Amino acid sequence: MDPSLVKIPAMKDLTIDNITENVIRINSLCPDERMKYILERLVTHLHDFARETRLSTEEWMTGLRFLTEVGKICTDVRQEFILLSDILGLSLLVDSIDHPKPAGSTEGTVLGPFHTHEAEELSAGAAMSHDPNGQPLLVVCTIKDTAGNPVSNVKIDIWETDSTGHYDVQYPDHDGPDGRCIMRSDAEGVFWFHAITPVPYPIPHDGPVGKLLKVLGRHPYRPSHMHFMFEKEGFDHLITALYLRNDPYETSDAVFGVKDSLVVDIGTAGPEFAAKYNVPEDHACLTYDFVLVSDQETSALRARNSKEALDRLGRKVRIVNGLPVPDLD
């Protein structure tokens, strides 16, 4: 490249005190306002982290080797970087920022590393788990919007472990989906199916993330839960889970996924559900009413929250495509 065509601002006499502003100046040539803003803040916080901790070369190389090992262990069915994001609380933070929920709607939580796209679509009342050792569980749920209207034909991804706390993809001889399915809500916003009662389990901890947890004196366990993901045009994408009350790990989830509104009790079917769903009256039963938020509601709430949060930080921003960028006017 002809050096005369390079329009990068000149850098001189780089020091601990001015390296940050120089990097930001170089990156400021980016034409994408949002990308430029993200990199500005990333560089600022990374550099401040190094200065505040007086980071040594040896420590930084240890961090780089750790991230290298995280990458090496990733596969199509094991995403170690998602685990790392989860155990640092970043996954939940990003979801909460990107998918804010008005009062009365269902809160989101972490996706986790074991969602797949191979689940089969099942009809109402089907069994998604074929584990003979799990406690049979009837699950009956409704889906409504924030005005209380039933939402029909919602695509619902559902997945859970088997009775030993393992997802289907964790088995070497895995040859098809089990403990997971896709369903659709009916005209009344109802979906129901047969599963097994969730059990607690550890996230994979034989890799670098597990070693980090050990160094930090933390356990790798998640409380008993079942995952749900909801998709329908016009509604904000919802990733959530239901957690069993009084689980031994309810208040120390390794990935910070538990929220009070998502903690549920396992009851019994009783006479009404026994007759309606053809199960014994003492059959374990889980019921829940999900409330979805429209894209329009979410977009407005996200923009308002972003503006208020950054105003508190003393940063003047404007909202472009629902995301904040610096307001230079």
mmCIF file of C-alpha atoms in Angstrom:
data_model
loop_
_atom_site.group_PDB
_atom_site.id
_atom_site.type_symbol
_atom_site.label_atom_id
_atom_site.label_comp_id
_atom_site.label_asym_id
_atom_site.label_seq_id
_atom_site.Cartn_x
_atom_site.Cartn_y
_atom_site.Cartn_z
ATOM 1 C CA MET A 1 0.000 0.000 0.000
ATOM 2 C CA ASP A 2 1.168 3.494 -0.830
ATOM 3 C CA PRO A 3 1.994 5.163 2.519
ATOM 4 C CA SER A 4 0.663 8.443 1.161
ATOM 5 C CA LEU A 5 -2.798 6.873 0.983
ATOM 6 C CA VAL A 6 -2.785 5.915 4.654
ATOM 7 C CA LYS A 7 -4.814 8.468 6.591
ATOM 8 C CA ILE A 8 -4.229 7.073 10.077
ATOM 9 C CA PRO A 9 -3.561 9.769 12.714
ATOM 10 C CA ALA A 10 0.079 9.992 13.752
ATOM 11 C CA MET A 11 1.205 8.310 16.965
ATOM 12 C CA LYS A 12 4.193 9.566 18.905
ATOM 13 C CA ASP A 13 6.014 8.871 22.140
ATOM 14 C CA LEU A 14 3.590 6.209 23.429
ATOM 15 C CA THR A 15 3.452 5.926 27.215
ATOM 16 C CA ILE A 16 1.365 4.275 29.926
ATOM 17 C CA ASP A 17 -0.623 7.478 30.204
ATOM 18 C CA ASN A 18 -1.352 8.133 26.515
ATOM 19 C CA ILE A 19 -1.517 4.675 24.898
ATOM 20 C CA THR A 20 -5.292 4.461 25.447
ATOM 21 C CA GLU A 21 -6.140 7.713 23.697
ATOM 22 C CA ASN A 22 -3.855 6.764 20.801
ATOM 23 C CA VAL A 23 -5.531 3.394 20.276
ATOM 24 C CA ILE A 24 -8.959 5.022 20.427
ATOM 25 C CA ARG A 25 -7.839 7.664 17.918
ATOM 26 C CA ILE A 26 -6.689 4.977 15.477
ATOM 27 C CA ASN A 27 -9.945 3.039 15.882
ATOM 28 C CA SER A 28 -12.008 6.207 15.395
ATOM 29 C CA LEU A 29 -11.655 5.820 11.621
ATOM 30 C CA CYS A 30 -14.240 3.022 11.747
ATOM 31 C CA PRO A 31 -17.341 4.186 9.811
ATOM 32 C CA ASP A 32 -19.727 2.081 11.957
ATOM 33 C CA GLU A 33 -20.752 4.294 14.893
ATOM 34 C CA ARG A 34 -21.805 1.421 17.137
ATOM 35 C CA MET A 35 -18.651 -0.611 16.405
ATOM 36 C CA LYS A 36 -16.491 2.453 17.056
ATOM 37 C CA TYR A 37 -18.242 3.083 20.378
ATOM 38 C CA ILE A 38 -17.909 -0.554 21.507
ATOM 39 C CA LEU A 39 -14.191 -0.612 20.709
ATOM 40 C CA GLU A 40 -13.653 2.731 22.440
ATOM 41 C CA ARG A 41 -15.178 1.443 25.667
ATOM 42 C CA LEU A 42 -13.509 -1.982 25.359
ATOM 43 C CA VAL A 43 -10.059 -0.473 24.946
ATOM 44 C CA THR A 44 -10.703 2.005 27.766
ATOM 45 C CA HIS A 45 -11.757 -0.667 30.263
ATOM 46 C CA LEU A 46 -9.072 -3.165 29.231
ATOM 47 C CA HIS A 47 -6.356 -0.576 29.583
ATOM 48 C CA ASP A 48 -7.752 0.654 32.902
ATOM 49 C CA PHE A 49 -7.859 -2.953 34.112
ATOM 50 C CA ALA A 50 -4.180 -3.387 33.290
ATOM 51 C CA ARG A 51 -3.248 -0.099 34.971
ATOM 52 C CA GLU A 52 -5.395 -0.680 38.079
ATOM 53 C CA THR A 53 -4.068 -4.211 38.660
ATOM 54 C CA ARG A 54 -0.505 -3.365 37.533
ATOM 55 C CA LEU A 55 -0.814 -6.453 35.355
ATOM 56 C CA SER A 56 2.446 -8.319 34.890
ATOM 57 C CA THR A 57 3.604 -9.852 31.607
ATOM 58 C CA GLU A 58 3.543 -13.294 33.209
ATOM 59 C CA GLU A 59 -0.050 -12.827 34.381
ATOM 60 C CA TRP A 60 -1.161 -11.584 30.959
ATOM 61 C CA MET A 61 0.472 -14.577 29.257
ATOM 62 C CA THR A 62 -1.271 -16.885 31.741
ATOM 63 C CA GLY A 63 -4.557 -15.286 30.719
ATOM 64 C CA LEU A 64 -3.795 -15.699 27.024
ATOM 65 C CA ARG A 65 -2.857 -19.358 27.511
ATOM 66 C CA PHE A 66 -6.099 -19.877 29.437
ATOM 67 C CA LEU A 67 -8.161 -18.395 26.585
ATOM 68 C CA THR A 68 -6.239 -20.522 24.101
ATOM 69 C CA GLU A 69 -7.155 -23.650 26.068
ATOM 70 C CA VAL A 70 -10.787 -22.530 26.212
ATOM 71 C CA GLY A 71 -10.805 -22.318 22.424
ATOM 72 C CA LYS A 72 -9.093 -25.671 21.930
ATOM 73 C CA ILE A 73 -11.702 -27.610 23.914
ATOM 74 C CA CYS A 74 -14.681 -26.136 22.034
ATOM 75 C CA THR A 75 -16.621 -28.507 19.746
ATOM 76 C CA ASP A 76 -19.991 -28.520 18.000
ATOM 77 C CA VAL A 77 -21.590 -29.882 21.183
ATOM 78 C CA ARG A 78 -19.409 -28.179 23.813
ATOM 79 C CA GLN A 79 -18.973 -24.424 23.812
ATOM 80 C CA GLU A 80 -16.424 -23.645 26.507
ATOM 81 C CA PHE A 81 -16.566 -19.921 25.776
ATOM 82 C CA ILE A 82 -20.284 -19.919 26.615
ATOM 83 C CA LEU A 83 -19.417 -21.678 29.879
ATOM 84 C CA LEU A 84 -16.795 -19.015 30.605
ATOM 85 C CA SER A 85 -19.272 -16.237 29.884
ATOM 86 C CA ASP A 86 -21.830 -18.006 32.078
ATOM 87 C CA ILE A 87 -19.629 -18.522 35.142
ATOM 88 C CA LEU A 88 -18.497 -14.871 35.000
ATOM 89 C CA GLY A 89 -22.127 -13.708 35.065
ATOM 90 C CA LEU A 90 -21.705 -12.028 31.681
ATOM 91 C CA SER A 91 -24.289 -14.163 29.863
ATOM 92 C CA LEU A 92 -27.057 -13.221 32.289
ATOM 93 C CA LEU A 93 -26.014 -9.561 32.263
ATOM 94 C CA VAL A 94 -26.093 -9.326 28.455
ATOM 95 C CA ASP A 95 -29.463 -11.093 28.254
ATOM 96 C CA SER A 96 -30.934 -8.763 30.876
ATOM 97 C CA ILE A 97 -29.683 -5.684 29.002
ATOM 98 C CA ASP A 98 -30.709 -6.864 25.532
ATOM 99 C CA HIS A 99 -34.067 -8.359 26.532
ATOM 100 C CA PRO A 100 -35.499 -6.108 29.287
ATOM 101 C CA LYS A 101 -38.811 -7.238 30.756
ATOM 102 C CA PRO A 102 -41.670 -5.039 31.943
ATOM 103 C CA ALA A 103 -43.355 -5.942 35.218
ATOM 104 C CA GLY A 104 -45.540 -9.013 34.957
ATOM 105 C CA SER A 105 -43.722 -10.601 32.024
ATOM 106 C CA THR A 106 -41.548 -13.717 32.119
ATOM 107 C CA GLU A 107 -37.893 -12.999 32.861
ATOM 108 C CA GLY A 108 -35.104 -14.432 30.767
ATOM 109 C CA THR A 109 -32.066 -16.388 31.855
ATOM 110 C CA VAL A 110 -28.979 -18.059 30.374
ATOM 111 C CA LEU A 111 -29.135 -20.257 27.276
ATOM 112 C CA GLY A 112 -26.409 -22.585 28.525
ATOM 113 C CA PRO A 113 -24.107 -24.604 26.265
ATOM 114 C CA PHE A 114 -26.390 -27.560 25.497
ATOM 115 C CA HIS A 115 -29.140 -26.211 23.274
ATOM 116 C CA THR A 116 -29.121 -27.910 19.870
ATOM 117 C CA HIS A 117 -31.044 -27.572 16.620
ATOM 118 C CA GLU A 118 -31.811 -31.269 16.223
ATOM 119 C CA ALA A 119 -34.879 -31.481 18.470
ATOM 120 C CA GLU A 120 -37.977 -33.033 16.939
ATOM 121 C CA GLU A 121 -41.312 -31.217 16.852
ATOM 122 C CA LEU A 122 -43.805 -33.110 18.993
ATOM 123 C CA SER A 123 -47.567 -32.852 19.257
ATOM 124 C CA ALA A 124 -49.357 -31.859 22.454
ATOM 125 C CA GLY A 125 -49.163 -34.522 25.147
ATOM 126 C CA ALA A 126 -46.111 -36.301 23.729
ATOM 127 C CA ALA A 127 -43.175 -37.493 25.840
ATOM 128 C CA MET A 128 -39.886 -35.749 25.224
ATOM 129 C CA SER A 129 -37.829 -37.922 27.571
ATOM 130 C CA HIS A 130 -37.344 -41.660 27.259
ATOM 131 C CA ASP A 131 -35.316 -42.097 30.443
ATOM 132 C CA PRO A 132 -36.881 -45.049 32.326
ATOM 133 C CA ASN A 133 -35.211 -43.978 35.585
ATOM 134 C CA GLY A 134 -36.563 -40.441 35.745
ATOM 135 C CA GLN A 135 -39.609 -39.455 37.787
ATOM 136 C CA PRO A 136 -42.437 -38.934 35.255
ATOM 137 C CA LEU A 137 -43.595 -35.326 35.140
ATOM 138 C CA LEU A 138 -46.627 -33.726 33.496
ATOM 139 C CA VAL A 139 -45.927 -30.159 32.322
ATOM 140 C CA VAL A 140 -48.870 -27.874 31.501
ATOM 141 C CA CYS A 141 -48.186 -24.267 30.498
ATOM 142 C CA THR A 142 -49.907 -21.252 28.997
ATOM 143 C CA ILE A 143 -48.505 -18.389 26.919
ATOM 144 C CA LYS A 144 -50.059 -14.918 27.010
ATOM 145 C CA ASP A 145 -49.062 -11.418 25.989
ATOM 146 C CA THR A 146 -48.728 -8.551 28.445
ATOM 147 C CA ALA A 147 -52.415 -7.674 27.950
ATOM 148 C CA GLY A 148 -53.449 -11.164 29.054
ATOM 149 C CA ASN A 149 -54.377 -12.470 25.609
ATOM 150 C CA PRO A 150 -53.419 -16.065 24.710
ATOM 151 C CA VAL A 151 -50.642 -16.332 22.106
ATOM 152 C CA SER A 152 -51.088 -19.201 19.664
ATOM 153 C CA ASN A 153 -48.593 -20.987 17.402
ATOM 154 C CA VAL A 154 -45.531 -19.989 19.386
ATOM 155 C CA LYS A 155 -42.499 -22.161 18.644
ATOM 156 C CA ILE A 156 -41.208 -23.500 21.959
ATOM 157 C CA ASP A 157 -37.832 -25.221 22.307
ATOM 158 C CA ILE A 158 -37.651 -27.324 25.479
ATOM 159 C CA TRP A 159 -34.676 -29.260 26.846
ATOM 160 C CA GLU A 160 -33.488 -30.899 30.074
ATOM 161 C CA THR A 161 -31.029 -33.509 31.343
ATOM 162 C CA ASP A 162 -31.762 -37.147 32.047
ATOM 163 C CA SER A 163 -32.063 -38.501 35.584
ATOM 164 C CA THR A 164 -28.255 -38.687 35.938
ATOM 165 C CA GLY A 165 -27.837 -34.983 35.138
ATOM 166 C CA HIS A 166 -26.504 -35.466 31.586
ATOM 167 C CA TYR A 167 -27.782 -33.959 28.346
ATOM 168 C CA ASP A 168 -28.181 -36.284 25.381
ATOM 169 C CA VAL A 169 -25.225 -34.745 23.506
ATOM 170 C CA GLN A 170 -22.860 -35.531 26.391
ATOM 171 C CA TYR A 171 -22.971 -39.237 25.623
ATOM 172 C CA PRO A 172 -20.333 -40.547 23.168
ATOM 173 C CA ASP A 173 -22.859 -42.913 21.567
ATOM 174 C CA HIS A 174 -25.467 -40.165 21.164
ATOM 175 C CA ASP A 175 -27.404 -40.924 17.977
ATOM 176 C CA GLY A 176 -30.431 -38.656 18.242
ATOM 177 C CA PRO A 177 -32.288 -36.159 20.421
ATOM 178 C CA ASP A 178 -33.718 -37.126 23.797
ATOM 179 C CA GLY A 179 -34.840 -34.914 26.656
ATOM 180 C CA ARG A 180 -35.548 -32.148 24.179
ATOM 181 C CA CYS A 181 -38.304 -31.209 21.751
ATOM 182 C CA ILE A 182 -40.092 -28.433 19.898
ATOM 183 C CA MET A 183 -43.765 -27.733 20.525
ATOM 184 C CA ARG A 184 -46.379 -25.206 19.394
ATOM 185 C CA SER A 185 -48.938 -23.451 21.568
ATOM 186 C CA ASP A 186 -52.575 -24.086 20.636
ATOM 187 C CA ALA A 187 -55.336 -21.543 19.973
ATOM 188 C CA GLU A 188 -55.661 -20.928 23.724
ATOM 189 C CA GLY A 189 -51.923 -20.440 24.160
ATOM 190 C CA VAL A 190 -51.573 -23.821 25.908
ATOM 191 C CA PHE A 191 -48.837 -26.413 25.465
ATOM 192 C CA TRP A 192 -48.382 -29.577 27.484
ATOM 193 C CA PHE A 193 -46.108 -32.585 27.431
ATOM 194 C CA HIS A 194 -44.577 -35.387 29.460
ATOM 195 C CA ALA A 195 -41.019 -35.098 30.765
ATOM 196 C CA ILE A 196 -39.090 -36.151 33.868
ATOM 197 C CA THR A 197 -38.557 -34.161 37.044
ATOM 198 C CA PRO A 198 -35.314 -32.153 36.622
ATOM 199 C CA VAL A 199 -32.286 -32.950 38.777
ATOM 200 C CA PRO A 200 -29.217 -30.857 39.714
ATOM 201 C CA TYR A 201 -26.059 -31.416 37.688
ATOM 202 C CA PRO A 202 -22.561 -30.000 37.217
ATOM 203 C CA ILE A 203 -21.571 -27.995 34.169
ATOM 204 C CA PRO A 204 -18.625 -29.621 32.360
ATOM 205 C CA HIS A 205 -15.696 -28.963 34.684
ATOM 206 C CA ASP A 206 -12.941 -31.127 33.201
ATOM 207 C CA GLY A 207 -11.626 -28.242 31.111
ATOM 208 C CA PRO A 208 -10.146 -24.781 31.691
ATOM 209 C CA VAL A 209 -13.417 -23.307 33.021
ATOM 210 C CA GLY A 210 -13.630 -26.100 35.598
ATOM 211 C CA LYS A 211 -10.028 -25.434 36.636
ATOM 212 C CA LEU A 212 -10.850 -21.749 37.064
ATOM 213 C CA LEU A 213 -13.830 -22.594 39.288
ATOM 214 C CA LYS A 214 -11.578 -24.753 41.440
ATOM 215 C CA VAL A 215 -9.015 -21.962 41.804
ATOM 216 C CA LEU A 216 -11.841 -19.628 42.827
ATOM 217 C CA GLY A 217 -13.167 -22.098 45.394
ATOM 218 C CA ARG A 218 -16.472 -22.445 43.553
ATOM 219 C CA HIS A 219 -18.554 -25.529 42.759
ATOM 220 C CA PRO A 220 -19.721 -26.353 39.189
ATOM 221 C CA TYR A 221 -23.330 -27.293 40.014
ATOM 222 C CA ARG A 222 -26.573 -25.996 38.589
ATOM 223 C CA PRO A 223 -29.896 -26.381 40.409
ATOM 224 C CA SER A 224 -32.634 -28.591 38.956
ATOM 225 C CA HIS A 225 -34.245 -26.837 36.003
ATOM 226 C CA MET A 226 -35.870 -27.145 32.590
ATOM 227 C CA HIS A 227 -35.021 -24.856 29.655
ATOM 228 C CA PHE A 228 -37.549 -23.070 27.436
ATOM 229 C CA MET A 229 -37.055 -20.849 24.374
ATOM 230 C CA PHE A 230 -39.951 -18.987 22.721
ATOM 231 C CA GLU A 231 -40.091 -17.646 19.182
ATOM 232 C CA LYS A 232 -42.904 -15.915 17.316
ATOM 233 C CA GLU A 233 -42.826 -13.021 14.867
ATOM 234 C CA GLY A 234 -43.738 -9.785 16.597
ATOM 235 C CA PHE A 235 -42.542 -10.949 20.021
ATOM 236 C CA ASP A 236 -39.185 -10.539 21.698
ATOM 237 C CA HIS A 237 -37.113 -13.716 21.652
ATOM 238 C CA LEU A 238 -37.311 -15.274 25.122
ATOM 239 C CA ILE A 239 -34.762 -17.713 26.562
ATOM 240 C CA THR A 240 -35.683 -18.809 30.071
ATOM 241 C CA ALA A 241 -35.832 -21.748 32.477
ATOM 242 C CA LEU A 242 -37.867 -22.950 35.424
ATOM 243 C CA TYR A 243 -35.994 -23.869 38.616
ATOM 244 C CA LEU A 244 -37.225 -26.181 41.357
ATOM 245 C CA ARG A 245 -37.733 -24.583 44.752
ATOM 246 C CA ASN A 246 -35.520 -25.729 47.652
ATOM 247 C CA ASP A 247 -32.932 -27.293 45.373
ATOM 248 C CA PRO A 248 -29.587 -27.510 47.246
ATOM 249 C CA TYR A 249 -27.994 -25.239 44.604
ATOM 250 C CA GLU A 250 -30.887 -22.776 44.257
ATOM 251 C CA THR A 251 -28.889 -19.938 45.806
ATOM 252 C CA SER A 252 -25.459 -20.813 44.400
ATOM 253 C CA ASP A 253 -26.053 -21.601 40.719
ATOM 254 C CA ALA A 254 -22.657 -21.825 39.002
ATOM 255 C CA VAL A 255 -23.926 -19.703 36.098
ATOM 256 C CA PHE A 256 -26.110 -17.214 38.037
ATOM 257 C CA GLY A 257 -29.288 -18.207 36.175
ATOM 258 C CA VAL A 258 -31.837 -18.368 39.010
ATOM 259 C CA LYS A 259 -34.383 -15.562 39.409
ATOM 260 C CA ASP A 260 -37.130 -15.579 42.027
ATOM 261 C CA SER A 261 -39.898 -15.336 39.421
ATOM 262 C CA LEU A 262 -38.608 -18.507 37.731
ATOM 263 C CA VAL A 263 -38.547 -20.671 40.874
ATOM 264 C CA VAL A 264 -41.437 -23.153 40.882
ATOM 265 C CA ASP A 265 -42.932 -25.961 42.939
ATOM 266 C CA ILE A 266 -43.644 -29.466 41.697
ATOM 267 C CA GLY A 267 -47.176 -30.380 42.663
ATOM 268 C CA THR A 268 -49.499 -33.249 41.806
ATOM 269 C CA ALA A 269 -52.053 -33.515 39.024
ATOM 270 C CA GLY A 270 -55.088 -33.706 41.300
ATOM 271 C CA PRO A 271 -58.565 -34.760 40.150
ATOM 272 C CA GLU A 272 -58.995 -32.122 37.395
ATOM 273 C CA PHE A 273 -55.694 -32.672 35.583
ATOM 274 C CA ALA A 274 -55.866 -36.435 36.198
ATOM 275 C CA ALA A 275 -59.083 -36.600 34.220
ATOM 276 C CA LYS A 276 -58.062 -34.068 31.566
ATOM 277 C CA TYR A 277 -54.568 -35.430 30.877
ATOM 278 C CA ASN A 278 -55.104 -39.096 31.725
ATOM 279 C CA VAL A 279 -52.610 -39.415 34.568
ATOM 280 C CA PRO A 280 -52.966 -40.578 38.199
ATOM 281 C CA GLU A 281 -54.028 -37.909 40.683
ATOM 282 C CA ASP A 282 -50.687 -38.195 42.503
ATOM 283 C CA HIS A 283 -48.683 -37.815 39.274
ATOM 284 C CA ALA A 284 -45.971 -35.115 39.548
ATOM 285 C CA CYS A 285 -47.103 -31.953 37.773
ATOM 286 C CA LEU A 286 -45.524 -28.630 36.864
ATOM 287 C CA THR A 287 -47.631 -25.686 35.729
ATOM 288 C CA TYR A 288 -46.522 -22.223 34.663
ATOM 289 C CA ASP A 289 -47.990 -19.187 32.898
ATOM 290 C CA PHE A 290 -45.476 -17.582 30.529
ATOM 291 C CA VAL A 291 -45.940 -13.955 29.457
ATOM 292 C CA LEU A 292 -44.263 -12.762 26.249
ATOM 293 C CA VAL A 293 -43.352 -9.168 25.418
ATOM 294 C CA SER A 294 -43.834 -7.626 21.989
ATOM 295 C CA ASP A 295 -40.844 -6.484 19.926
ATOM 296 C CA GLN A 296 -42.193 -2.936 20.122
ATOM 297 C CA GLU A 297 -42.423 -3.007 23.925
ATOM 298 C CA THR A 298 -38.917 -4.442 24.225
ATOM 299 C CA SER A 299 -37.372 -1.962 21.797
ATOM 300 C CA ALA A 300 -38.847 1.016 23.646
ATOM 301 C CA LEU A 301 -37.829 -0.332 27.053
ATOM 302 C CA ARG A 302 -34.306 -1.185 25.873
ATOM 303 C CA ALA A 303 -33.809 2.320 24.484
ATOM 304 C CA ARG A 304 -35.142 3.966 27.661
ATOM 305 C CA ASN A 305 -33.009 1.781 29.930
ATOM 306 C CA SER A 306 -29.897 2.440 27.833
ATOM 307 C CA LYS A 307 -30.396 6.196 27.906
ATOM 308 C CA GLU A 308 -31.036 6.262 31.669
ATOM 309 C CA ALA A 309 -28.091 3.977 32.490
ATOM 310 C CA LEU A 310 -25.610 5.954 30.404
ATOM 311 C CA ASP A 311 -26.945 9.288 31.675
ATOM 312 C CA ARG A 312 -26.091 8.071 35.188
ATOM 313 C CA LEU A 313 -22.558 7.373 33.970
ATOM 314 C CA GLY A 314 -22.302 10.883 32.600
ATOM 315 C CA ARG A 315 -22.202 9.760 28.964
ATOM 316 C CA LYS A 316 -24.291 11.635 26.421
ATOM 317 C CA VAL A 317 -25.701 9.199 23.870
ATOM 318 C CA ARG A 318 -28.403 8.881 21.252
ATOM 319 C CA ILE A 319 -30.186 5.687 20.237
ATOM 320 C CA VAL A 320 -29.586 4.288 16.741
ATOM 321 C CA ASN A 321 -31.355 1.066 15.748
ATOM 322 C CA GLY A 322 -32.185 0.508 19.402
ATOM 323 C CA LEU A 323 -28.557 0.765 20.559
ATOM 324 C CA PRO A 324 -26.623 3.689 22.077
ATOM 325 C CA VAL A 325 -23.908 5.593 20.227
ATOM 326 C CA PRO A 326 -22.122 8.767 21.370
ATOM 327 C CA ASP A 327 -24.066 11.978 20.848
ATOM 328 C CA LEU A 328 -21.492 14.415 19.533
ATOM 329 C CA ASP A 329 -23.886 17.291 18.866
#
